[in-house]
Coordinates of C-alpha atoms in Angstrom, one line a residue:
Chain A
M1 CA 55.9 -143.7 2.9
A2 CA 56.7 -145.7 -0.2
A3 CA 60.0 -144.0 -0.7
V4 CA 62.5 -146.3 -2.4
T5 CA 65.6 -146.9 -0.2
G6 CA 68.8 -148.6 -1.2
P7 CA 71.5 -146.3 -2.5
M8 CA 71.5 -142.9 -0.8
P9 CA 69.9 -140.1 -2.7
P10 CA 72.6 -138.0 -4.4
A11 CA 71.6 -134.8 -2.5
A12 CA 72.1 -136.4 0.9
A13 CA 75.3 -138.2 -0.2
A14 CA 76.8 -135.0 -1.4
T15 CA 76.8 -133.5 2.1
Q16 CA 79.0 -136.3 3.3
H17 CA 82.8 -136.1 2.7
T18 CA 83.2 -139.8 2.5
P19 CA 80.4 -142.2 1.2
R20 CA 78.9 -144.1 4.1
S21 CA 76.5 -147.0 4.5
P22 CA 72.9 -146.2 5.4
G23 CA 73.4 -147.8 8.8
A24 CA 76.3 -145.5 9.6
I25 CA 74.2 -142.5 8.5
I26 CA 71.3 -143.5 10.8
L27 CA 73.7 -144.0 13.7
H28 CA 75.2 -140.6 13.0
R29 CA 71.8 -139.0 13.1
I30 CA 70.8 -140.8 16.3
L31 CA 74.0 -139.7 18.1
G32 CA 73.6 -136.2 16.5
S33 CA 70.5 -135.4 18.6
W34 CA 70.8 -134.7 22.3
Q35 CA 67.9 -137.2 23.0
G36 CA 69.8 -139.9 21.1
R37 CA 73.0 -139.1 22.9
F38 CA 71.3 -139.0 26.3
G39 CA 69.4 -142.3 25.7
T40 CA 72.5 -144.1 24.3
I41 CA 74.8 -143.0 27.1
V42 CA 72.4 -143.8 30.0
L43 CA 71.4 -147.1 28.4
A44 CA 75.1 -148.0 27.8
V45 CA 75.9 -147.3 31.4
I46 CA 73.0 -149.4 32.6
V47 CA 73.9 -152.3 30.4
A48 CA 77.6 -152.0 31.4
L49 CA 76.7 -152.0 35.1
G50 CA 74.3 -154.9 34.6
L51 CA 76.9 -157.0 32.7
L52 CA 79.6 -156.2 35.1
A53 CA 77.4 -156.7 38.2
P54 CA 79.1 -159.9 39.3
W55 CA 82.3 -158.0 39.6
L56 CA 81.0 -154.6 40.6
S57 CA 78.5 -155.7 43.3
P58 CA 79.9 -155.3 46.8
Y59 CA 77.8 -158.3 48.0
S60 CA 76.0 -161.3 46.6
P61 CA 72.5 -160.3 45.4
I62 CA 70.8 -163.3 47.1
D63 CA 72.9 -163.9 50.3
I64 CA 71.0 -163.2 53.5
D65 CA 72.8 -161.3 56.2
P66 CA 71.1 -161.9 59.6
D67 CA 73.0 -159.0 61.2
A68 CA 71.8 -156.4 58.7
F69 CA 68.0 -156.5 58.4
S70 CA 66.5 -153.3 56.9
M71 CA 69.6 -151.2 57.3
P72 CA 69.3 -147.6 55.9
P73 CA 71.9 -146.5 53.3
S74 CA 75.4 -146.3 54.8
A75 CA 79.0 -146.5 53.7
A76 CA 78.8 -150.3 53.9
H77 CA 75.5 -150.5 52.0
W78 CA 75.1 -147.5 49.7
F79 CA 71.4 -148.4 48.9
G80 CA 70.8 -150.0 52.3
T81 CA 69.6 -153.6 52.9
D82 CA 66.3 -155.3 52.5
E83 CA 64.1 -157.0 55.1
I84 CA 66.3 -160.1 55.1
G85 CA 69.6 -158.3 55.0
R86 CA 70.4 -158.5 51.2
D87 CA 72.3 -155.6 49.8
V88 CA 69.9 -153.4 47.7
L89 CA 72.7 -152.0 45.5
S90 CA 73.9 -155.5 44.5
R91 CA 70.3 -156.5 43.7
V92 CA 69.6 -153.4 41.7
L93 CA 72.8 -154.0 39.6
H94 CA 72.0 -157.7 39.0
G95 CA 68.4 -156.8 38.2
A96 CA 69.4 -154.8 35.1
T97 CA 70.4 -157.8 33.0
V98 CA 67.2 -159.6 34.0
S99 CA 64.9 -156.7 32.9
L100 CA 66.8 -155.8 29.7
Q101 CA 67.0 -159.5 28.7
V102 CA 63.2 -159.7 28.8
V103 CA 62.8 -156.5 26.8
I104 CA 65.3 -157.5 24.1
F105 CA 63.9 -161.0 23.6
A106 CA 60.2 -160.0 23.9
I107 CA 60.6 -157.2 21.2
G108 CA 62.7 -159.5 19.0
L109 CA 60.2 -162.3 19.1
A110 CA 57.2 -159.9 18.6
L111 CA 59.1 -158.3 15.7
I112 CA 59.8 -161.6 13.9
A113 CA 56.4 -163.2 14.5
G114 CA 54.4 -160.0 13.9
S115 CA 56.3 -159.1 10.7
L116 CA 55.9 -162.6 9.3
L117 CA 52.1 -162.4 9.9
G118 CA 52.0 -158.9 8.4
L119 CA 53.9 -160.0 5.3
V120 CA 51.7 -163.0 4.8
S121 CA 48.5 -161.1 5.5
G122 CA 49.3 -158.2 3.3
W123 CA 50.5 -160.3 0.4
L124 CA 47.8 -163.0 0.4
G125 CA 45.0 -160.5 1.0
G126 CA 41.4 -161.7 0.9
R127 CA 40.1 -164.2 3.4
W128 CA 43.5 -165.0 5.0
D129 CA 44.1 -161.3 5.5
A130 CA 40.7 -160.8 7.1
L131 CA 41.2 -163.8 9.4
I132 CA 44.7 -162.8 10.6
M133 CA 43.9 -159.2 11.0
R134 CA 40.6 -159.8 13.0
I135 CA 42.6 -162.0 15.4
M136 CA 45.3 -159.3 15.7
D137 CA 42.5 -156.7 16.3
A138 CA 41.1 -159.0 19.0
F139 CA 44.5 -159.1 20.8
L140 CA 44.8 -155.3 20.4
A141 CA 41.4 -154.9 22.1
F142 CA 42.9 -156.0 25.4
P143 CA 44.8 -153.5 27.5
L144 CA 48.5 -154.5 27.3
L145 CA 48.9 -155.4 30.9
V146 CA 45.6 -157.2 31.2
L147 CA 46.5 -159.5 28.3
A148 CA 50.1 -160.1 29.5
L149 CA 48.8 -160.8 33.0
S150 CA 46.3 -163.4 31.7
I151 CA 48.9 -165.1 29.5
V152 CA 51.4 -165.4 32.4
A153 CA 48.6 -166.7 34.6
V154 CA 48.2 -169.6 32.1
L155 CA 51.8 -170.2 31.4
G156 CA 52.9 -169.9 35.0
P157 CA 55.0 -167.0 36.4
D158 CA 58.6 -167.0 35.3
L159 CA 61.1 -165.1 33.2
V160 CA 60.6 -166.9 29.9
N161 CA 56.8 -166.8 30.2
A162 CA 56.8 -163.1 31.0
M163 CA 58.9 -162.7 27.8
L164 CA 56.5 -164.7 25.7
A165 CA 53.5 -162.8 27.2
I166 CA 55.0 -159.4 26.3
A167 CA 55.9 -160.7 22.9
I168 CA 52.3 -161.8 22.2
T169 CA 51.0 -158.4 23.3
K170 CA 53.4 -156.5 21.1
M171 CA 53.1 -158.8 18.0
P172 CA 49.8 -157.4 16.7
G173 CA 51.3 -154.0 16.4
F174 CA 54.1 -155.2 14.2
A175 CA 51.6 -157.3 12.1
R176 CA 49.4 -154.3 11.5
L177 CA 52.2 -152.0 10.6
V178 CA 53.9 -154.4 8.2
R179 CA 50.6 -155.4 6.6
A180 CA 49.7 -151.8 5.8
E181 CA 53.0 -151.2 4.2
V182 CA 52.8 -154.4 2.1
L183 CA 49.4 -153.4 0.9
S184 CA 50.7 -150.1 -0.4
L185 CA 53.9 -151.6 -1.8
R186 CA 52.5 -154.6 -3.7
E187 CA 51.0 -152.2 -6.2
A188 CA 54.3 -150.4 -6.6
D189 CA 55.7 -150.5 -10.2
Y190 CA 58.9 -152.3 -9.3
V191 CA 57.0 -155.0 -7.4
V192 CA 54.6 -155.5 -10.3
A193 CA 57.7 -155.6 -12.6
A194 CA 59.4 -158.2 -10.5
Q195 CA 56.2 -160.2 -10.5
A196 CA 55.9 -160.0 -14.2
S197 CA 59.5 -161.1 -14.7
G198 CA 58.5 -164.3 -12.8
A199 CA 60.0 -163.7 -9.4
R200 CA 58.5 -166.0 -6.7
P201 CA 56.5 -164.4 -3.8
F202 CA 59.1 -165.3 -1.3
R203 CA 61.8 -163.5 -3.3
I204 CA 59.6 -160.5 -3.8
L205 CA 58.7 -160.2 -0.1
A206 CA 62.3 -160.8 1.0
K207 CA 64.2 -158.7 -1.6
H208 CA 61.8 -156.0 -2.7
I209 CA 59.2 -155.4 0.0
W210 CA 61.0 -156.2 3.3
P211 CA 63.9 -153.7 2.8
N212 CA 61.3 -150.9 2.4
V213 CA 59.4 -152.0 5.5
S214 CA 62.3 -152.8 7.8
G215 CA 63.0 -149.1 8.7
N216 CA 59.5 -148.5 10.1
V217 CA 59.7 -151.9 11.8
I218 CA 62.9 -150.9 13.6
V219 CA 61.3 -147.6 14.6
Y220 CA 58.2 -149.3 15.9
G221 CA 60.4 -151.8 17.8
S222 CA 62.5 -149.1 19.5
L223 CA 59.4 -147.1 20.4
S224 CA 57.9 -150.3 22.0
A225 CA 61.0 -151.1 24.1
S226 CA 60.0 -148.8 27.0
Q227 CA 56.5 -150.2 27.0
A228 CA 57.9 -153.7 27.2
L229 CA 60.1 -152.8 30.1
I230 CA 57.1 -151.1 32.0
T231 CA 55.0 -154.2 31.4
E232 CA 57.8 -156.5 32.6
S233 CA 58.3 -154.5 35.7
A234 CA 54.6 -154.4 36.4
L235 CA 54.4 -158.2 36.0
S236 CA 57.2 -158.8 38.4
F237 CA 55.7 -156.2 40.7
L238 CA 52.5 -158.2 40.8
G239 CA 54.6 -161.4 41.5
L240 CA 54.0 -162.8 38.0
G241 CA 57.4 -162.2 36.5
V242 CA 60.8 -163.3 37.4
Q243 CA 60.6 -165.4 40.6
P244 CA 62.6 -164.8 43.8
P245 CA 65.3 -165.0 44.8
T246 CA 66.4 -163.8 41.3
P247 CA 66.6 -160.0 41.7
S248 CA 64.1 -158.1 39.6
W249 CA 63.3 -154.4 39.9
G250 CA 59.5 -154.7 39.9
Y251 CA 59.5 -157.3 42.6
M252 CA 61.9 -155.3 44.7
V253 CA 59.5 -152.3 44.7
A254 CA 56.6 -154.7 45.6
T255 CA 58.4 -156.1 48.7
G256 CA 59.5 -152.6 49.6
I257 CA 55.8 -151.6 49.8
Q258 CA 55.4 -153.8 52.9
F259 CA 58.1 -151.8 54.6
Y260 CA 57.3 -148.2 54.0
Q261 CA 59.6 -146.9 56.8
S262 CA 62.5 -148.5 54.8
W263 CA 62.0 -146.2 51.8
W264 CA 65.3 -147.3 50.2
M265 CA 64.0 -150.8 49.5
S266 CA 61.5 -149.6 46.9
F267 CA 63.0 -146.2 46.0
F268 CA 66.3 -147.4 44.3
P269 CA 64.9 -150.3 42.2
G270 CA 62.1 -147.9 41.1
L271 CA 64.6 -145.3 40.2
A272 CA 66.4 -147.8 38.1
I273 CA 63.2 -148.6 36.2
F274 CA 62.5 -144.9 35.7
L275 CA 66.0 -144.1 34.3
T276 CA 65.9 -147.1 32.0
V277 CA 62.5 -146.3 30.6
L278 CA 63.5 -142.6 30.2
A279 CA 66.6 -143.6 28.3
L280 CA 64.6 -146.0 26.1
N281 CA 62.0 -143.3 25.3
F282 CA 64.7 -140.8 24.3
L283 CA 66.5 -143.4 22.2
G284 CA 63.2 -144.5 20.6
D285 CA 62.4 -140.9 19.7
A286 CA 65.9 -140.3 18.3
V287 CA 65.6 -143.5 16.2
R288 CA 62.2 -142.4 14.8
D289 CA 63.5 -139.0 13.9
A290 CA 66.6 -140.5 12.3
F291 CA 64.6 -142.8 10.1
D292 CA 62.0 -140.1 9.4
A293 CA 64.6 -137.8 8.0
R294 CA 65.8 -140.6 5.8
L295 CA 62.4 -141.3 4.4
G296 CA 62.0 -137.6 3.9
D297 CA 58.2 -137.6 4.3
G298 CA 58.2 -134.3 6.1
H299 CA 57.4 -135.4 9.6
G300 CA 60.9 -134.8 10.9
Chain B
M1 CA 25.2 -141.3 11.9
L2 CA 23.0 -144.4 12.3
P3 CA 24.3 -146.2 9.2
Y4 CA 27.8 -145.4 10.4
L5 CA 27.1 -146.8 13.8
A6 CA 25.7 -150.0 12.2
K7 CA 28.7 -150.3 10.0
K8 CA 31.1 -149.8 12.9
L9 CA 29.2 -152.4 15.0
A10 CA 29.3 -154.9 12.2
Q11 CA 33.1 -154.4 12.0
M12 CA 33.4 -155.0 15.7
L13 CA 31.5 -158.2 15.7
P14 CA 34.2 -160.6 14.3
V15 CA 36.7 -158.9 16.6
A16 CA 34.5 -159.4 19.6
F17 CA 34.0 -163.1 18.6
F18 CA 37.8 -163.7 18.6
V19 CA 38.0 -161.8 21.9
T20 CA 35.6 -164.2 23.5
I21 CA 37.6 -167.1 22.1
I22 CA 40.8 -165.7 23.5
V23 CA 39.3 -165.2 27.0
F24 CA 37.7 -168.6 27.0
T25 CA 40.8 -170.4 25.8
L26 CA 43.1 -168.6 28.3
T27 CA 40.9 -169.2 31.3
N28 CA 40.4 -172.9 30.3
L29 CA 44.2 -173.4 30.0
L30 CA 44.7 -172.1 33.5
P31 CA 46.8 -174.7 35.3
G32 CA 45.4 -176.5 38.3
D33 CA 42.2 -178.5 38.9
P34 CA 39.1 -176.2 39.4
T35 CA 37.6 -178.8 41.8
V36 CA 40.5 -178.3 44.1
T37 CA 39.7 -174.6 44.1
I38 CA 36.1 -175.3 44.9
L39 CA 36.4 -178.2 47.3
G40 CA 39.9 -178.0 48.7
E41 CA 42.5 -180.9 48.7
Q42 CA 40.5 -183.2 51.0
A43 CA 37.5 -184.0 48.8
S44 CA 36.7 -187.5 47.7
P45 CA 36.7 -188.5 43.9
E46 CA 32.8 -188.8 44.0
Q47 CA 32.5 -185.2 45.4
R48 CA 34.8 -184.0 42.6
A49 CA 32.9 -185.8 40.0
A50 CA 29.6 -184.3 41.3
V51 CA 31.1 -180.8 41.2
R52 CA 32.4 -181.4 37.6
V53 CA 28.9 -182.2 36.5
E54 CA 27.5 -179.2 38.4
Y55 CA 29.9 -176.7 36.8
G56 CA 29.6 -178.5 33.4
L57 CA 33.3 -179.3 33.5
D58 CA 32.7 -182.8 32.2
Q59 CA 31.6 -181.4 28.9
P60 CA 34.0 -181.0 26.0
A61 CA 35.6 -177.5 25.5
P62 CA 33.5 -176.4 22.4
V63 CA 30.3 -177.3 24.2
R64 CA 31.4 -175.4 27.3
Y65 CA 32.3 -172.4 25.1
V66 CA 28.9 -172.2 23.5
T67 CA 27.1 -172.6 26.9
W68 CA 29.4 -170.0 28.5
L69 CA 28.8 -167.5 25.6
A70 CA 25.0 -168.0 25.7
R71 CA 25.0 -167.3 29.4
V72 CA 27.3 -164.3 29.2
A73 CA 25.1 -162.9 26.4
Q74 CA 22.2 -163.0 29.0
G75 CA 24.4 -161.2 31.5
D76 CA 25.1 -164.4 33.5
F77 CA 28.8 -164.5 34.3
G78 CA 28.6 -167.5 36.6
R79 CA 29.7 -167.8 40.2
S80 CA 33.1 -167.5 41.9
L81 CA 34.6 -170.9 42.5
R82 CA 35.9 -169.8 45.8
T83 CA 33.3 -167.6 47.4
R84 CA 30.2 -168.8 45.4
E85 CA 29.5 -165.1 44.9
D86 CA 27.7 -164.1 41.7
V87 CA 30.3 -162.7 39.3
G88 CA 27.8 -160.2 37.9
E89 CA 27.2 -158.9 41.4
M90 CA 30.9 -158.7 42.1
L91 CA 31.4 -156.7 38.9
A92 CA 28.5 -154.4 40.0
A93 CA 30.2 -153.8 43.3
R94 CA 33.7 -153.1 41.9
I95 CA 33.0 -151.2 38.7
P96 CA 32.0 -148.0 40.6
V97 CA 35.4 -147.9 42.3
T98 CA 37.3 -148.2 39.0
L99 CA 35.0 -145.8 37.4
E100 CA 35.6 -143.2 40.1
L101 CA 39.3 -143.8 39.8
G102 CA 39.2 -143.3 36.1
F103 CA 37.1 -140.2 36.3
L104 CA 39.3 -138.5 38.9
S105 CA 42.4 -139.5 37.0
I106 CA 41.1 -137.9 33.8
L107 CA 40.0 -134.8 35.7
I108 CA 43.6 -134.4 37.1
A109 CA 45.1 -135.2 33.7
V110 CA 43.0 -132.5 32.0
A111 CA 43.5 -130.0 34.8
I112 CA 47.3 -130.2 34.6
G113 CA 47.8 -131.2 31.0
M114 CA 45.6 -128.8 29.2
P115 CA 46.8 -125.5 30.7
A116 CA 50.4 -126.7 30.4
G117 CA 49.8 -127.6 26.8
I118 CA 48.2 -124.3 25.9
L119 CA 51.1 -122.4 27.6
A120 CA 53.7 -124.5 25.9
A121 CA 52.1 -123.9 22.5
R122 CA 51.6 -120.2 23.1
F123 CA 55.1 -119.7 24.2
R124 CA 56.7 -122.2 21.8
G125 CA 60.4 -122.7 22.3
S126 CA 60.4 -120.7 25.6
L127 CA 61.5 -122.0 29.0
I128 CA 57.9 -123.0 29.8
D129 CA 57.7 -125.1 26.6
V130 CA 61.0 -126.9 27.3
A131 CA 60.1 -127.4 31.0
A132 CA 56.7 -128.8 30.2
S133 CA 58.1 -131.2 27.6
F134 CA 60.8 -132.3 30.0
V135 CA 58.3 -133.0 32.8
A136 CA 56.0 -134.8 30.4
M137 CA 58.8 -137.0 29.2
S138 CA 59.7 -137.9 32.7
S139 CA 56.2 -138.5 34.0
V140 CA 55.5 -141.1 31.3
A141 CA 58.6 -142.9 32.3
V142 CA 57.5 -143.4 35.9
P143 CA 55.9 -146.8 36.4
Y144 CA 52.5 -146.5 38.1
F145 CA 53.5 -148.7 41.1
W146 CA 56.6 -146.6 41.8
M147 CA 54.6 -143.4 41.6
G148 CA 52.1 -144.8 44.1
V149 CA 54.9 -145.8 46.4
L150 CA 56.5 -142.3 46.2
L151 CA 53.2 -140.6 46.9
I152 CA 52.5 -142.8 49.9
M153 CA 56.0 -142.0 51.2
L154 CA 55.5 -138.3 50.8
F155 CA 51.9 -137.7 51.7
S156 CA 51.3 -140.5 54.3
L157 CA 54.6 -141.1 56.0
K158 CA 56.5 -137.8 55.7
L159 CA 53.6 -135.3 55.9
G160 CA 50.9 -137.5 57.4
W161 CA 48.2 -135.8 55.3
L162 CA 46.5 -138.8 53.7
P163 CA 45.8 -142.4 54.7
P164 CA 48.1 -144.7 52.8
S165 CA 45.6 -147.2 51.5
G166 CA 42.1 -148.6 51.8
H167 CA 38.6 -147.7 50.6
V168 CA 35.3 -146.4 51.8
R169 CA 32.3 -145.9 49.6
F170 CA 31.6 -142.3 48.4
L171 CA 28.0 -142.6 49.5
D172 CA 29.0 -143.7 53.0
D173 CA 31.7 -141.0 53.6
P174 CA 32.4 -138.6 50.8
G175 CA 35.3 -136.9 52.5
G176 CA 37.0 -140.1 53.5
N177 CA 36.4 -141.5 50.1
L178 CA 38.1 -138.6 48.4
R179 CA 41.0 -138.6 50.8
L180 CA 41.7 -142.2 49.9
M181 CA 41.2 -141.6 46.2
V182 CA 43.5 -138.6 45.8
M183 CA 46.8 -140.6 45.6
P184 CA 45.5 -143.3 43.3
A185 CA 44.0 -140.7 41.0
L186 CA 47.3 -138.7 41.0
T187 CA 49.2 -141.8 40.2
I188 CA 47.3 -142.4 36.9
G189 CA 46.4 -138.7 36.4
T190 CA 50.0 -137.4 36.3
A191 CA 51.0 -140.0 33.6
F192 CA 47.9 -139.1 31.6
A193 CA 48.6 -135.4 32.1
A194 CA 51.7 -135.9 29.9
L195 CA 49.6 -137.3 27.1
V196 CA 47.0 -134.5 27.3
M197 CA 49.8 -131.9 27.5
R198 CA 51.5 -133.2 24.4
Q199 CA 48.3 -133.5 22.4
T200 CA 47.1 -130.1 23.5
R201 CA 50.4 -128.5 22.5
A202 CA 50.4 -130.2 19.1
S203 CA 46.9 -129.4 18.2
M204 CA 47.1 -125.8 19.6
L205 CA 50.2 -125.2 17.5
Q206 CA 48.3 -126.4 14.4
V207 CA 45.3 -124.2 15.1
L208 CA 47.3 -121.2 16.1
S209 CA 48.8 -121.1 12.6
M210 CA 45.4 -120.7 11.0
D211 CA 44.2 -117.6 9.3
Y212 CA 41.2 -117.1 11.5
I213 CA 43.5 -116.8 14.6
R214 CA 45.4 -114.0 12.8
T215 CA 42.1 -112.4 12.0
A216 CA 40.9 -112.7 15.6
R217 CA 44.2 -111.1 16.8
A218 CA 44.1 -108.4 14.1
K219 CA 40.6 -107.3 15.2
G220 CA 42.0 -106.7 18.6
L221 CA 40.6 -109.5 20.7
S222 CA 42.4 -110.2 23.9
E223 CA 45.0 -113.0 23.8
R224 CA 43.0 -114.9 26.4
L225 CA 39.9 -114.8 24.3
V226 CA 41.8 -115.8 21.2
L227 CA 43.4 -118.8 22.9
I228 CA 40.3 -120.1 24.7
R229 CA 37.4 -119.2 22.4
H230 CA 39.0 -119.5 19.0
A231 CA 42.0 -121.8 19.4
L232 CA 41.2 -124.2 22.2
R233 CA 37.6 -125.0 21.0
N234 CA 39.0 -126.2 17.6
A235 CA 41.9 -128.0 19.2
L236 CA 39.7 -129.8 21.6
I237 CA 38.6 -132.7 19.3
P238 CA 42.0 -134.4 19.0
I239 CA 42.5 -133.9 22.7
V240 CA 39.3 -135.7 23.5
T241 CA 40.2 -138.4 21.0
V242 CA 43.5 -139.1 22.6
I243 CA 41.9 -139.5 26.0
G244 CA 39.3 -141.8 24.6
L245 CA 41.8 -144.0 22.8
Q246 CA 43.9 -144.3 25.9
I247 CA 41.1 -145.8 28.0
G248 CA 42.6 -149.2 27.7
A249 CA 45.9 -148.0 29.1
L250 CA 44.0 -146.4 31.9
L251 CA 42.3 -149.6 32.8
G252 CA 45.7 -151.4 32.6
G253 CA 47.1 -148.8 35.0
A254 CA 44.1 -149.3 37.3
V255 CA 45.2 -153.0 37.7
V256 CA 48.5 -151.9 39.2
T257 CA 47.3 -148.8 41.0
E258 CA 44.4 -150.7 42.7
T259 CA 46.9 -153.3 43.9
V260 CA 49.2 -150.6 45.4
F261 CA 46.4 -148.8 47.2
A262 CA 44.3 -151.8 48.1
L263 CA 41.3 -150.5 46.2
P264 CA 38.5 -153.0 45.7
G265 CA 38.1 -152.3 41.9
L266 CA 38.0 -154.2 38.7
G267 CA 41.8 -154.5 38.3
R268 CA 42.2 -155.8 41.8
M269 CA 39.4 -158.3 41.1
L270 CA 41.3 -159.6 38.1
V271 CA 44.6 -159.9 39.9
D272 CA 42.9 -161.7 42.9
G273 CA 41.1 -164.0 40.5
I274 CA 44.4 -164.9 38.7
F275 CA 46.1 -165.7 42.0
Q276 CA 43.2 -167.8 43.2
R277 CA 42.7 -169.5 39.8
D278 CA 39.1 -168.5 40.0
F279 CA 38.2 -168.7 36.3
P280 CA 34.7 -167.3 36.3
V281 CA 36.0 -164.2 38.1
I282 CA 38.9 -163.8 35.6
Q283 CA 36.5 -164.2 32.6
G284 CA 34.0 -161.7 34.0
A285 CA 36.7 -159.1 34.8
I286 CA 38.5 -159.3 31.5
L287 CA 35.3 -159.4 29.4
F288 CA 34.0 -156.3 31.1
I289 CA 37.3 -154.5 30.6
V290 CA 37.4 -155.3 26.9
I291 CA 33.8 -154.3 26.4
A292 CA 34.4 -151.0 28.2
V293 CA 37.4 -150.3 25.9
F294 CA 35.2 -151.1 22.9
A295 CA 32.4 -148.9 24.1
V296 CA 34.6 -145.9 24.9
N297 CA 36.4 -146.2 21.5
L298 CA 33.1 -146.3 19.7
L299 CA 31.8 -143.4 21.7
T300 CA 35.0 -141.4 21.0
D301 CA 34.6 -142.1 17.3
L302 CA 31.0 -141.0 17.3
L303 CA 31.8 -137.8 19.3
Y304 CA 34.5 -137.0 16.8
R305 CA 32.1 -137.2 14.0
A306 CA 29.4 -135.3 15.9
F307 CA 31.7 -132.4 16.7
D308 CA 33.5 -132.1 13.5
P309 CA 31.2 -131.6 10.5
R310 CA 34.2 -132.0 8.2
V311 CA 34.3 -135.7 9.0
K312 CA 31.6 -137.3 6.9
A313 CA 29.9 -140.5 8.1

């Protein structure tokens, strides 16, 4: 795992006609696998539909139409309408940005906080390491959803709090991963050399250790994205996520449950969650494989 | 084995300590006045003060933490603020429901996942293998609550075979109990089947490349015998481990599934407690869930060591 990155190994570079940056090579690898292509395309479509929702939606996602309660799918309402006459298609389209926003910010926050804790823990070692890691272990002892649920109960149900709760549940994973890598890297010759030449800890962590850890952190982050989305949708399903009338997929499925005869109310938002999770899973696997090949540790 | 157990428990102790701090802190930060939960909006300030003293809410937080921990250590989880019911008794009534759900889910997961994994490994790269991987990939992407809804739509509304939700105790009516448990167990079981299938496939592939498998085949044993007797038995340990390590995810799934199917289990108790701001109920439910996860992980670890002599204590 301690492979040194930076300039591409000559063997790999030789297969390319033009020299490319490591980022471009990773991207090329991700799009080279069918999982990566599938994940990227589906996700891109969902993001595009979500961002363009204000223009694409045939109706407003929150306007009530008293003449169209619980209408089955038709030419006027492709996905039907809900129990108070709102257009399900419009709500599903608007829900995309809400869910993906939570995922991006939650993973981003968990990545930053967890990595910092991991770097500090692994570098300082000793008592601080023991303290930080036992607290992280304690967080990991909770089932993801149970912890997220409890945190949201305290903070109050809304979008930002759901984001924070998911970030806190994912943070220990990043901290553990980064700490383990730091522990093995701090004994590496080039780190010892940097230390001997008088480099400060911050510089060593930022310039020598982080670049060798960041690949695995990105992989872990992309593998966690689908979990974050499932947790977000479960929270909003339980009524503890995004609050109505803001459209959210999980909450839409929950209201649909009270009206089983109107299957379209919960079917389409559920399908949206399923497709997004599937795309994130495929993309996550592709990202892992792409980085694995680069690290060349034989797991590819 | 015993020194190993002692060492493992000693490692768990500081983690368990922080777990109790997290649970206590979270439930004490719950917004809202507990006396409102107990007495309602109309009570006089004197009544509120009396209740605060009765529940020890007038004490500072560290004192309350120590008192709470001492009580919990003796198995006293306190009483529900709302119903005055003993939380320990509530747990005792609800644990069997979640236990049954978990047991049936794992049964379904193994019944589907293991044969699929064995076939996928045996016919690696074939249509079966690709199809199994595809189905597994899809089934882990289905959120529990949506799976539950789809099952209810199919089996209750379309076909009319099963009642959509509710619960009867197994001892009161075994048939009725199982009819109500099938869909919740399928909801969690199909997602877990994917995990079991993947792990079975991976560990079977590893075992099938071993020399003793070639020997077994060379001496003319039937393929069935080779797969089950020689390969599966050795591939079993990692499969059991995966199931054991996912017990937390299973309990998390139970929270959602019990809500969908109106099952009076542990997960439902937690969700209800959160909505009613009933902190003794929340504390009891979360603590029990975490203890269960700890216990199963420890048990998995011990089983792993007991079954595989290569792993030294």
